[in-house]
PDB file of C-alpha atoms and ligand atoms in Angstrom:
ATOM      1  CA  MET A1181     -36.044  -6.178 -28.372  1.00  0.00           C
ATOM      2  CA  VAL A1182     -39.199  -7.537 -26.777  1.00  0.00           C
ATOM      3  CA  HIS A1183     -38.984 -11.238 -26.008  1.00  0.00           C
ATOM      4  CA  ALA A1184     -42.300 -12.851 -25.054  1.00  0.00           C
ATOM      5  CA  VAL A1185     -43.004 -16.333 -23.740  1.00  0.00           C
ATOM      6  CA  TYR A1186     -46.230 -18.217 -24.364  1.00  0.00           C
ATOM      7  CA  PRO A1187     -46.253 -20.874 -21.635  1.00  0.00           C
ATOM      8  CA  GLY A1188     -48.505 -23.882 -21.361  1.00  0.00           C
ATOM      9  CA  SER A1189     -48.764 -27.608 -21.183  1.00  0.00           C
ATOM     10  CA  PHE A1190     -49.859 -27.977 -24.829  1.00  0.00           C
ATOM     11  CA  ASP A1191     -50.949 -31.561 -24.276  1.00  0.00           C
ATOM     12  CA  PRO A1192     -51.674 -31.583 -27.107  1.00  0.00           C
ATOM     13  CA  LEU A1193     -51.200 -28.451 -29.191  1.00  0.00           C
ATOM     14  CA  HIS A1194     -54.513 -27.478 -30.825  1.00  0.00           C
ATOM     15  CA  ASN A1195     -55.619 -24.903 -33.373  1.00  0.00           C
ATOM     16  CA  GLY A1196     -56.472 -22.328 -30.688  1.00  0.00           C
ATOM     17  CA  HIS A1197     -52.865 -22.460 -29.473  1.00  0.00           C
ATOM     18  CA  VAL A1198     -51.537 -22.092 -33.016  1.00  0.00           C
ATOM     19  CA  ASP A1199     -53.830 -19.094 -33.532  1.00  0.00           C
ATOM     20  CA  VAL A1200     -52.478 -17.395 -30.390  1.00  0.00           C
ATOM     21  CA  ILE A1201     -48.892 -18.149 -31.467  1.00  0.00           C
ATOM     22  CA  ARG A1202     -49.529 -16.569 -34.889  1.00  0.00           C
ATOM     23  CA  ARG A1203     -51.124 -13.472 -33.412  1.00  0.00           C
ATOM     24  CA  ALA A1204     -48.434 -13.028 -30.750  1.00  0.00           C
ATOM     25  CA  SER A1205     -45.610 -13.599 -33.245  1.00  0.00           C
ATOM     26  CA  ARG A1206     -46.750 -10.420 -35.018  1.00  0.00           C
ATOM     27  CA  LEU A1207     -46.590  -8.393 -31.799  1.00  0.00           C
ATOM     28  CA  PHE A1208     -43.154  -9.265 -30.431  1.00  0.00           C
ATOM     29  CA  ASP A1209     -39.632  -9.464 -31.806  1.00  0.00           C
ATOM     30  CA  LYS A1210     -39.243 -12.963 -30.460  1.00  0.00           C
ATOM     31  CA  LEU A1211     -41.784 -15.447 -29.127  1.00  0.00           C
ATOM     32  CA  THR A1212     -40.788 -18.566 -27.238  1.00  0.00           C
ATOM     33  CA  VAL A1213     -43.409 -21.233 -26.699  1.00  0.00           C
ATOM     34  CA  GLY A1214     -42.574 -22.583 -23.239  1.00  0.00           C
ATOM     35  CA  VAL A1215     -43.743 -26.142 -22.779  1.00  0.00           C
ATOM     36  CA  THR A1216     -44.025 -27.442 -19.257  1.00  0.00           C
ATOM     37  CA  HIS A1217     -45.724 -30.052 -17.143  1.00  0.00           C
ATOM     38  CA  ASN A1218     -48.779 -28.747 -15.282  1.00  0.00           C
ATOM     39  CA  PRO A1219     -49.058 -30.771 -12.046  1.00  0.00           C
ATOM     40  CA  LEU A1220     -52.748 -29.800 -11.840  1.00  0.00           C
ATOM     41  CA  LYS A1221     -53.327 -31.814 -15.009  1.00  0.00           C
ATOM     42  CA  SER A1222     -52.355 -35.291 -13.948  1.00  0.00           C
ATOM     43  CA  THR A1223     -53.307 -37.223 -17.071  1.00  0.00           C
ATOM     44  CA  ALA A1224     -50.644 -36.325 -19.619  1.00  0.00           C
ATOM     45  CA  LEU A1225     -51.160 -37.837 -23.044  1.00  0.00           C
ATOM     46  CA  PHE A1226     -47.894 -36.819 -24.724  1.00  0.00           C
ATOM     47  CA  ASP A1227     -44.486 -36.409 -23.153  1.00  0.00           C
ATOM     48  CA  ILE A1228     -42.735 -33.061 -23.218  1.00  0.00           C
ATOM     49  CA  GLU A1229     -40.505 -33.982 -26.189  1.00  0.00           C
ATOM     50  CA  GLU A1230     -43.544 -34.955 -28.280  1.00  0.00           C
ATOM     51  CA  ARG A1231     -45.318 -31.718 -27.362  1.00  0.00           C
ATOM     52  CA  LEU A1232     -42.246 -29.711 -28.279  1.00  0.00           C
ATOM     53  CA  ALA A1233     -42.065 -31.495 -31.619  1.00  0.00           C
ATOM     54  CA  MET A1234     -45.722 -30.657 -32.311  1.00  0.00           C
ATOM     55  CA  VAL A1235     -45.090 -26.976 -31.563  1.00  0.00           C
ATOM     56  CA  ARG A1236     -41.920 -26.865 -33.657  1.00  0.00           C
ATOM     57  CA  GLU A1237     -43.508 -28.551 -36.663  1.00  0.00           C
ATOM     58  CA  SER A1238     -46.598 -26.374 -36.477  1.00  0.00           C
ATOM     59  CA  THR A1239     -44.670 -23.087 -36.253  1.00  0.00           C
ATOM     60  CA  LYS A1240     -42.015 -23.818 -38.897  1.00  0.00           C
ATOM     61  CA  GLY A1241     -43.156 -20.879 -41.024  1.00  0.00           C
ATOM     62  CA  LEU A1242     -42.842 -18.338 -38.216  1.00  0.00           C
ATOM     63  CA  SER A1243     -39.234 -17.192 -38.171  1.00  0.00           C
ATOM     64  CA  ASN A1244     -39.351 -15.366 -34.801  1.00  0.00           C
ATOM     65  CA  VAL A1245     -40.948 -18.283 -32.931  1.00  0.00           C
ATOM     66  CA  ASP A1246     -39.053 -21.000 -31.101  1.00  0.00           C
ATOM     67  CA  ALA A1247     -40.019 -23.621 -28.552  1.00  0.00           C
ATOM     68  CA  GLU A1248     -38.369 -24.806 -25.402  1.00  0.00           C
ATOM     69  CA  SER A1249     -39.348 -26.822 -22.353  1.00  0.00           C
ATOM     70  CA  PHE A1250     -38.967 -25.502 -18.847  1.00  0.00           C
ATOM     71  CA  GLU A1251     -39.370 -26.771 -15.314  1.00  0.00           C
ATOM     72  CA  GLY A1252     -40.248 -24.910 -12.153  1.00  0.00           C
ATOM     73  CA  LEU A1253     -41.773 -21.478 -11.830  1.00  0.00           C
ATOM     74  CA  LEU A1254     -42.558 -19.530 -14.957  1.00  0.00           C
ATOM     75  CA  VAL A1255     -41.202 -16.310 -13.418  1.00  0.00           C
ATOM     76  CA  ASP A1256     -37.812 -17.975 -12.858  1.00  0.00           C
ATOM     77  CA  TYR A1257     -37.774 -19.147 -16.458  1.00  0.00           C
ATOM     78  CA  MET A1258     -38.631 -15.595 -17.582  1.00  0.00           C
ATOM     79  CA  ARG A1259     -35.683 -14.253 -15.577  1.00  0.00           C
ATOM     80  CA  ALA A1260     -33.320 -16.891 -16.955  1.00  0.00           C
ATOM     81  CA  ARG A1261     -34.330 -16.041 -20.514  1.00  0.00           C
ATOM     82  CA  GLN A1262     -34.487 -12.291 -19.869  1.00  0.00           C
ATOM     83  CA  ALA A1263     -37.965 -12.281 -21.336  1.00  0.00           C
ATOM     84  CA  GLY A1264     -40.308  -9.454 -20.346  1.00  0.00           C
ATOM     85  CA  VAL A1265     -43.764 -10.543 -21.474  1.00  0.00           C
ATOM     86  CA  ILE A1266     -45.911 -13.576 -20.683  1.00  0.00           C
ATOM     87  CA  VAL A1267     -48.511 -14.233 -23.375  1.00  0.00           C
ATOM     88  CA  LYS A1268     -51.690 -16.048 -22.417  1.00  0.00           C
ATOM     89  CA  GLY A1269     -54.572 -16.981 -24.672  1.00  0.00           C
ATOM     90  CA  LEU A1270     -58.156 -16.196 -23.751  1.00  0.00           C
ATOM     91  CA  ARG A1271     -61.102 -18.085 -25.179  1.00  0.00           C
ATOM     92  CA  VAL A1272     -63.987 -17.205 -22.891  1.00  0.00           C
ATOM     93  CA  ILE A1273     -64.617 -15.080 -19.788  1.00  0.00           C
ATOM     94  CA  SER A1274     -64.124 -18.042 -17.469  1.00  0.00           C
ATOM     95  CA  ASP A1275     -60.518 -18.354 -18.690  1.00  0.00           C
ATOM     96  CA  PHE A1276     -59.932 -14.822 -17.489  1.00  0.00           C
ATOM     97  CA  GLU A1277     -60.601 -15.490 -13.793  1.00  0.00           C
ATOM     98  CA  TYR A1278     -58.037 -18.272 -13.706  1.00  0.00           C
ATOM     99  CA  GLU A1279     -55.558 -16.283 -15.785  1.00  0.00           C
ATOM    100  CA  LEU A1280     -56.007 -13.078 -13.765  1.00  0.00           C
ATOM    101  CA  GLN A1281     -55.105 -14.920 -10.579  1.00  0.00           C
ATOM    102  CA  MET A1282     -51.962 -16.364 -12.164  1.00  0.00           C
ATOM    103  CA  ALA A1283     -51.009 -12.998 -13.665  1.00  0.00           C
ATOM    104  CA  HIS A1284     -51.257 -11.282 -10.268  1.00  0.00           C
ATOM    105  CA  LEU A1285     -49.264 -14.008  -8.545  1.00  0.00           C
ATOM    106  CA  ASN A1286     -46.611 -13.948 -11.250  1.00  0.00           C
ATOM    107  CA  ARG A1287     -46.415 -10.166 -10.952  1.00  0.00           C
ATOM    108  CA  GLN A1288     -46.006 -10.458  -7.198  1.00  0.00           C
ATOM    109  CA  MET A1289     -43.111 -12.877  -7.705  1.00  0.00           C
ATOM    110  CA  ASN A1290     -41.510 -10.918 -10.533  1.00  0.00           C
ATOM    111  CA  ALA A1291     -42.631  -7.309 -10.982  1.00  0.00           C
ATOM    112  CA  ASP A1292     -40.488  -6.906 -14.115  1.00  0.00           C
ATOM    113  CA  VAL A1293     -42.712  -9.180 -16.147  1.00  0.00           C
ATOM    114  CA  GLU A1294     -46.010  -8.172 -17.752  1.00  0.00           C
ATOM    115  CA  THR A1295     -48.753 -10.616 -18.705  1.00  0.00           C
ATOM    116  CA  LEU A1296     -50.594  -9.798 -21.928  1.00  0.00           C
ATOM    117  CA  PHE A1297     -53.689 -11.621 -23.127  1.00  0.00           C
ATOM    118  CA  VAL A1298     -54.409 -12.549 -26.711  1.00  0.00           C
ATOM    119  CA  MET A1299     -57.929 -13.582 -27.682  1.00  0.00           C
ATOM    120  CA  THR A1300     -58.247 -16.625 -29.878  1.00  0.00           C
ATOM    121  CA  ALA A1301     -60.351 -16.447 -33.019  1.00  0.00           C
ATOM    122  CA  THR A1302     -64.011 -17.154 -32.213  1.00  0.00           C
ATOM    123  CA  ARG A1303     -63.883 -20.395 -34.162  1.00  0.00           C
ATOM    124  CA  TRP A1304     -61.455 -21.890 -31.643  1.00  0.00           C
ATOM    125  CA  SER A1305     -63.142 -20.529 -28.524  1.00  0.00           C
ATOM    126  CA  PHE A1306     -64.581 -23.949 -27.656  1.00  0.00           C
ATOM    127  CA  VAL A1307     -61.399 -25.966 -28.217  1.00  0.00           C
ATOM    128  CA  SER A1308     -59.339 -27.233 -25.298  1.00  0.00           C
ATOM    129  CA  SER A1309     -56.579 -29.816 -24.996  1.00  0.00           C
ATOM    130  CA  THR A1310     -58.646 -31.668 -22.418  1.00  0.00           C
ATOM    131  CA  ARG A1311     -61.567 -32.102 -24.836  1.00  0.00           C
ATOM    132  CA  VAL A1312     -59.281 -32.959 -27.749  1.00  0.00           C
ATOM    133  CA  LYS A1313     -57.732 -35.677 -25.590  1.00  0.00           C
ATOM    134  CA  GLU A1314     -61.137 -36.960 -24.561  1.00  0.00           C
ATOM    135  CA  ILE A1315     -62.469 -37.108 -28.121  1.00  0.00           C
ATOM    136  CA  ALA A1316     -59.252 -38.712 -29.410  1.00  0.00           C
ATOM    137  CA  THR A1317     -59.353 -41.334 -26.671  1.00  0.00           C
ATOM    138  CA  TYR A1318     -62.670 -42.519 -28.093  1.00  0.00           C
ATOM    139  CA  GLY A1319     -61.104 -42.791 -31.531  1.00  0.00           C
ATOM    140  CA  ALA A1320     -63.178 -39.949 -32.980  1.00  0.00           C
ATOM    141  CA  ASP A1321     -62.003 -37.371 -35.487  1.00  0.00           C
ATOM    142  CA  VAL A1322     -60.210 -34.258 -34.214  1.00  0.00           C
ATOM    143  CA  THR A1323     -58.872 -33.181 -37.624  1.00  0.00           C
ATOM    144  CA  LYS A1324     -60.753 -29.898 -37.520  1.00  0.00           C
ATOM    145  CA  LEU A1325     -59.423 -29.002 -34.079  1.00  0.00           C
ATOM    146  CA  VAL A1326     -55.675 -29.650 -34.264  1.00  0.00           C
ATOM    147  CA  PRO A1327     -52.746 -28.983 -36.618  1.00  0.00           C
ATOM    148  CA  PRO A1328     -51.416 -31.880 -38.756  1.00  0.00           C
ATOM    149  CA  ALA A1329     -48.443 -32.417 -36.408  1.00  0.00           C
ATOM    150  CA  THR A1330     -50.845 -33.181 -33.557  1.00  0.00           C
ATOM    151  CA  GLN A1331     -53.242 -35.130 -35.746  1.00  0.00           C
ATOM    152  CA  ARG A1332     -50.470 -37.466 -36.894  1.00  0.00           C
ATOM    153  CA  ARG A1333     -49.392 -38.242 -33.341  1.00  0.00           C
ATOM    154  CA  ILE A1334     -52.953 -38.829 -32.216  1.00  0.00           C
ATOM    155  CA  LEU A1335     -53.391 -41.268 -35.095  1.00  0.00           C
ATOM    156  CA  GLU A1336     -50.161 -43.038 -34.140  1.00  0.00           C
ATOM    157  CA  ARG A1337     -51.348 -43.270 -30.561  1.00  0.00           C
ATOM    158  CA  PHE A1338     -54.946 -44.295 -31.092  1.00  0.00           C
ATOM    159  CA  GLY A1339     -54.889 -45.906 -34.518  1.00  0.00           C
ATOM    160  CA  ALA A1340     -57.337 -45.379 -37.355  1.00  0.00           C
ATOM    161  CA  LEU A1341     -60.182 -42.963 -36.795  1.00  0.00           C
ATOM    162  CA  GLN A1342     -63.790 -44.032 -36.793  1.00  0.00           C
ATOM    163  CA  ASP A1343     -65.449 -42.625 -39.880  1.00  0.00           C
ATOM    164  CA  ASP A1344     -68.993 -42.805 -38.574  1.00  0.00           C
ATOM    165  CA  VAL A1345     -68.799 -39.803 -36.278  1.00  0.00           C
ATOM    166  CA  PRO A1346     -71.329 -37.173 -37.380  1.00  0.00           C
ATOM    167  CA  GLY A1347     -70.430 -33.673 -38.252  1.00  0.00           C
TER     168      GLY A1347
HETATM  169  O1  LIG B1315     -51.755 -24.874 -20.579  1.00  0.00           O
HETATM  170  P1  LIG B1315     -51.928 -24.743 -19.097  1.00  0.00           P
HETATM  171  O2  LIG B1315     -51.761 -26.077 -18.423  1.00  0.00           O
HETATM  172  O3  LIG B1315     -53.215 -24.055 -18.699  1.00  0.00           O
HETATM  173  O4  LIG B1315     -50.743 -23.780 -18.604  1.00  0.00           O
HETATM  174  C1  LIG B1315     -50.575 -23.468 -17.256  1.00  0.00           C
HETATM  175  C2  LIG B1315     -49.122 -23.033 -17.026  1.00  0.00           C
HETATM  176  C3  LIG B1315     -48.187 -24.143 -17.436  1.00  0.00           C
HETATM  177  C4  LIG B1315     -48.833 -21.790 -17.816  1.00  0.00           C
HETATM  178  C5  LIG B1315     -48.969 -22.727 -15.499  1.00  0.00           C
HETATM  179  O5  LIG B1315     -49.343 -23.860 -14.794  1.00  0.00           O
HETATM  180  C6  LIG B1315     -47.540 -22.338 -15.159  1.00  0.00           C
HETATM  181  O6  LIG B1315     -47.163 -21.197 -15.338  1.00  0.00           O
HETATM  182  N1  LIG B1315     -46.746 -23.317 -14.666  1.00  0.00           N
HETATM  183  C7  LIG B1315     -45.392 -23.104 -14.260  1.00  0.00           C
HETATM  184  C8  LIG B1315     -45.294 -23.161 -12.721  1.00  0.00           C
HETATM  185  C9  LIG B1315     -45.689 -21.824 -12.130  1.00  0.00           C
HETATM  186  O7  LIG B1315     -45.056 -20.820 -12.364  1.00  0.00           O
HETATM  187  N2  LIG B1315     -46.779 -21.826 -11.317  1.00  0.00           N
HETATM  188  C10 LIG B1315     -47.274 -20.658 -10.646  1.00  0.00           C
HETATM  189  C11 LIG B1315     -48.331 -19.946 -11.445  1.00  0.00           C
HETATM  190  S1  LIG B1315     -48.983 -18.581 -10.516  1.00  0.00           S
END
Protein backbone atom coordinates (compact mmCIF):
# COMPACT_ATOMS: atom_id res chain seq x y z
CA MET A 1 0.00 0.00 0.00
CA VAL A 2 1.50 3.33 -1.01
CA HIS A 3 0.61 6.13 1.37
CA ALA A 4 1.47 9.62 0.10
CA VAL A 5 1.34 12.95 1.91
CA TYR A 6 0.67 16.26 0.20
CA PRO A 7 2.00 18.83 2.67
CA GLY A 8 1.46 22.56 2.64
CA SER A 9 0.13 25.55 4.44
CA PHE A 10 -3.03 25.77 2.30
CA ASP A 11 -3.80 29.26 3.56
CA PRO A 12 -6.17 29.15 1.85
CA LEU A 13 -6.83 26.07 -0.26
CA HIS A 14 -7.20 27.08 -3.93
CA ASN A 15 -8.17 25.32 -7.14
CA GLY A 16 -4.55 24.47 -7.99
CA HIS A 17 -4.26 22.56 -4.71
CA VAL A 18 -7.52 20.72 -5.37
CA ASP A 19 -6.28 19.80 -8.85
CA VAL A 20 -3.06 18.32 -7.41
CA ILE A 21 -5.06 16.42 -4.77
CA ARG A 22 -7.32 14.93 -7.47
CA ARG A 23 -4.40 13.91 -9.66
CA ALA A 24 -2.40 12.43 -6.77
CA SER A 25 -5.43 10.58 -5.38
CA ARG A 26 -5.46 8.54 -8.61
CA LEU A 27 -1.80 7.58 -8.20
CA PHE A 28 -1.65 6.36 -4.60
CA ASP A 29 -3.67 4.01 -2.42
CA LYS A 30 -4.00 6.68 0.23
CA LEU A 31 -3.32 10.41 0.15
CA THR A 32 -3.14 12.52 3.28
CA VAL A 33 -3.23 16.27 2.91
CA GLY A 34 -0.88 17.47 5.66
CA VAL A 35 -1.71 20.98 6.80
CA THR A 36 0.94 22.85 8.71
CA HIS A 37 2.08 26.31 9.65
CA ASN A 38 4.90 27.63 7.45
CA PRO A 39 6.99 29.99 9.62
CA LEU A 40 8.33 31.62 6.43
CA LYS A 41 4.81 32.84 5.73
CA SER A 42 4.11 35.06 8.68
CA THR A 43 0.74 36.47 7.67
CA ALA A 44 -1.70 33.60 8.16
CA LEU A 45 -5.26 34.36 7.14
CA PHE A 46 -6.99 31.20 8.37
CA ASP A 47 -6.13 29.08 11.37
CA ILE A 48 -5.16 25.45 10.94
CA GLU A 49 -8.63 24.13 11.86
CA GLU A 50 -10.27 26.34 9.21
CA ARG A 51 -7.76 25.21 6.59
CA LEU A 52 -8.37 21.59 7.49
CA ALA A 53 -12.11 22.13 7.17
CA MET A 54 -11.63 23.65 3.70
CA VAL A 55 -9.57 20.65 2.59
CA ARG A 56 -12.03 18.14 4.05
CA GLU A 57 -15.07 19.79 2.48
CA SER A 58 -13.38 20.13 -0.88
CA THR A 59 -12.21 16.50 -1.03
CA LYS A 60 -15.41 14.84 0.25
CA GLY A 61 -15.85 12.91 -3.00
CA LEU A 62 -12.37 11.38 -2.91
CA SER A 63 -12.59 8.27 -0.77
CA ASN A 64 -8.82 7.66 -0.41
CA VAL A 65 -8.04 11.24 0.66
CA ASP A 66 -7.93 12.46 4.24
CA ALA A 67 -6.55 15.56 5.92
CA GLU A 68 -4.58 16.06 9.07
CA SER A 69 -2.51 18.82 10.63
CA PHE A 70 1.07 18.30 11.68
CA GLU A 71 3.76 20.24 13.49
CA GLY A 72 7.52 20.04 13.18
CA LEU A 73 9.53 18.48 10.40
CA LEU A 74 7.72 16.87 7.52
CA VAL A 75 10.14 13.91 7.51
CA ASP A 76 9.26 13.15 11.15
CA TYR A 77 5.57 13.27 10.29
CA MET A 78 6.22 10.91 7.36
CA ARG A 79 7.95 8.46 9.71
CA ALA A 80 5.15 8.68 12.27
CA ARG A 81 2.55 7.95 9.61
CA GLN A 82 4.70 5.36 7.83
CA ALA A 83 4.12 7.23 4.60
CA GLY A 84 6.64 6.78 1.80
CA VAL A 85 5.90 9.54 -0.71
CA ILE A 86 5.79 13.32 -0.43
CA VAL A 87 3.66 14.90 -3.16
CA LYS A 88 4.41 18.45 -4.22
CA GLY A 89 2.61 20.50 -6.83
CA LEU A 90 4.49 22.35 -9.55
CA ARG A 91 3.04 25.32 -11.38
CA VAL A 92 6.03 26.94 -13.06
CA ILE A 93 9.79 26.37 -13.34
CA SER A 94 10.52 28.76 -10.49
CA ASP A 95 8.57 26.49 -8.13
CA PHE A 96 10.97 23.71 -9.01
CA GLU A 97 14.12 25.39 -7.64
CA TYR A 98 12.52 25.89 -4.25
CA GLU A 99 10.99 22.41 -4.27
CA LEU A 100 14.20 20.70 -5.42
CA GLN A 101 16.08 22.17 -2.48
CA MET A 102 13.43 20.96 -0.03
CA ALA A 103 13.30 17.53 -1.66
CA HIS A 104 17.07 17.09 -1.33
CA LEU A 105 17.07 18.24 2.28
CA ASN A 106 14.15 15.98 3.13
CA ARG A 107 15.93 13.07 1.45
CA GLN A 108 19.06 13.81 3.46
CA MET A 109 17.02 13.70 6.67
CA ASN A 110 14.99 10.65 5.70
CA ALA A 111 16.31 8.55 2.81
CA ASP A 112 13.26 6.26 2.92
CA VAL A 113 10.97 8.95 1.58
CA GLU A 114 10.64 9.93 -2.08
CA THR A 115 9.35 13.29 -3.27
CA LEU A 116 7.20 13.17 -6.41
CA PHE A 117 6.02 16.23 -8.29
CA VAL A 118 2.60 16.65 -9.83
CA MET A 119 2.03 19.43 -12.35
CA THR A 120 -1.11 21.47 -11.93
CA ALA A 121 -3.39 22.01 -14.90
CA THR A 122 -2.22 25.00 -16.95
CA ARG A 123 -5.32 26.96 -15.99
CA TRP A 124 -4.19 27.07 -12.36
CA SER A 125 -0.52 27.75 -13.04
CA PHE A 126 -0.87 31.40 -12.00
CA VAL A 127 -2.85 30.80 -8.80
CA SER A 128 -1.20 31.06 -5.40
CA SER A 129 -2.57 31.33 -1.87
CA THR A 130 -0.62 34.55 -1.41
CA ARG A 131 -2.35 36.21 -4.38
CA VAL A 132 -5.76 34.82 -3.42
CA LYS A 133 -5.28 36.34 0.04
CA GLU A 134 -4.20 39.65 -1.44
CA ILE A 135 -7.15 39.86 -3.83
CA ALA A 136 -9.61 38.79 -1.12
CA THR A 137 -8.24 41.38 1.28
CA TYR A 138 -9.32 44.06 -1.19
CA GLY A 139 -12.80 42.58 -1.29
CA ALA A 140 -12.49 41.45 -4.91
CA ASP A 141 -13.89 38.26 -6.39
CA VAL A 142 -11.84 35.06 -6.12
CA THR A 143 -14.69 32.71 -7.07
CA LYS A 144 -12.86 31.44 -10.13
CA LEU A 145 -9.71 30.64 -8.18
CA VAL A 146 -10.91 28.74 -5.10
CA PRO A 147 -13.32 25.92 -4.22
CA PRO A 148 -16.69 26.82 -2.61
CA ALA A 149 -15.43 25.84 0.87
CA THR A 150 -12.73 28.51 0.64
CA GLN A 151 -14.98 31.03 -1.06
CA ARG A 152 -17.53 30.81 1.75
CA ARG A 153 -14.92 31.44 4.42
CA ILE A 154 -13.44 34.35 2.51
CA LEU A 155 -16.91 35.87 2.25
CA GLU A 156 -17.46 35.36 5.98
CA ARG A 157 -14.13 37.02 6.69
CA PHE A 158 -14.29 39.94 4.29
CA GLY A 159 -18.01 40.41 3.75
CA ALA A 160 -19.81 40.97 0.47
CA LEU A 161 -17.73 41.05 -2.68
CA GLN A 162 -17.43 44.12 -4.84
CA ASP A 163 -19.25 43.47 -8.09
CA ASP A 164 -17.44 46.09 -10.12
CA VAL A 165 -14.20 44.19 -10.57
CA PRO A 166 -13.58 43.57 -14.28
CA GLY A 167 -13.09 40.20 -15.76
O1 LIG B 1 2.41 25.50 1.04
P1 LIG B 1 3.81 25.81 1.45
O2 LIG B 1 3.83 26.85 2.54
O3 LIG B 1 4.71 26.19 0.29
O4 LIG B 1 4.41 24.45 2.05
C1 LIG B 1 5.70 24.38 2.57
C2 LIG B 1 5.78 23.19 3.53
C3 LIG B 1 4.77 23.36 4.64
C4 LIG B 1 5.54 21.92 2.78
C5 LIG B 1 7.23 23.18 4.12
O5 LIG B 1 7.47 24.41 4.71
C6 LIG B 1 7.40 22.06 5.13
O6 LIG B 1 7.64 20.93 4.76
N1 LIG B 1 7.27 22.40 6.44
C7 LIG B 1 7.44 21.47 7.51
C8 LIG B 1 8.77 21.77 8.25
C9 LIG B 1 9.92 21.14 7.51
O7 LIG B 1 10.00 19.94 7.37
N2 LIG B 1 10.87 21.99 7.03
C10 LIG B 1 12.05 21.56 6.33
C11 LIG B 1 11.85 21.52 4.84
S1 LIG B 1 13.37 21.10 4.03
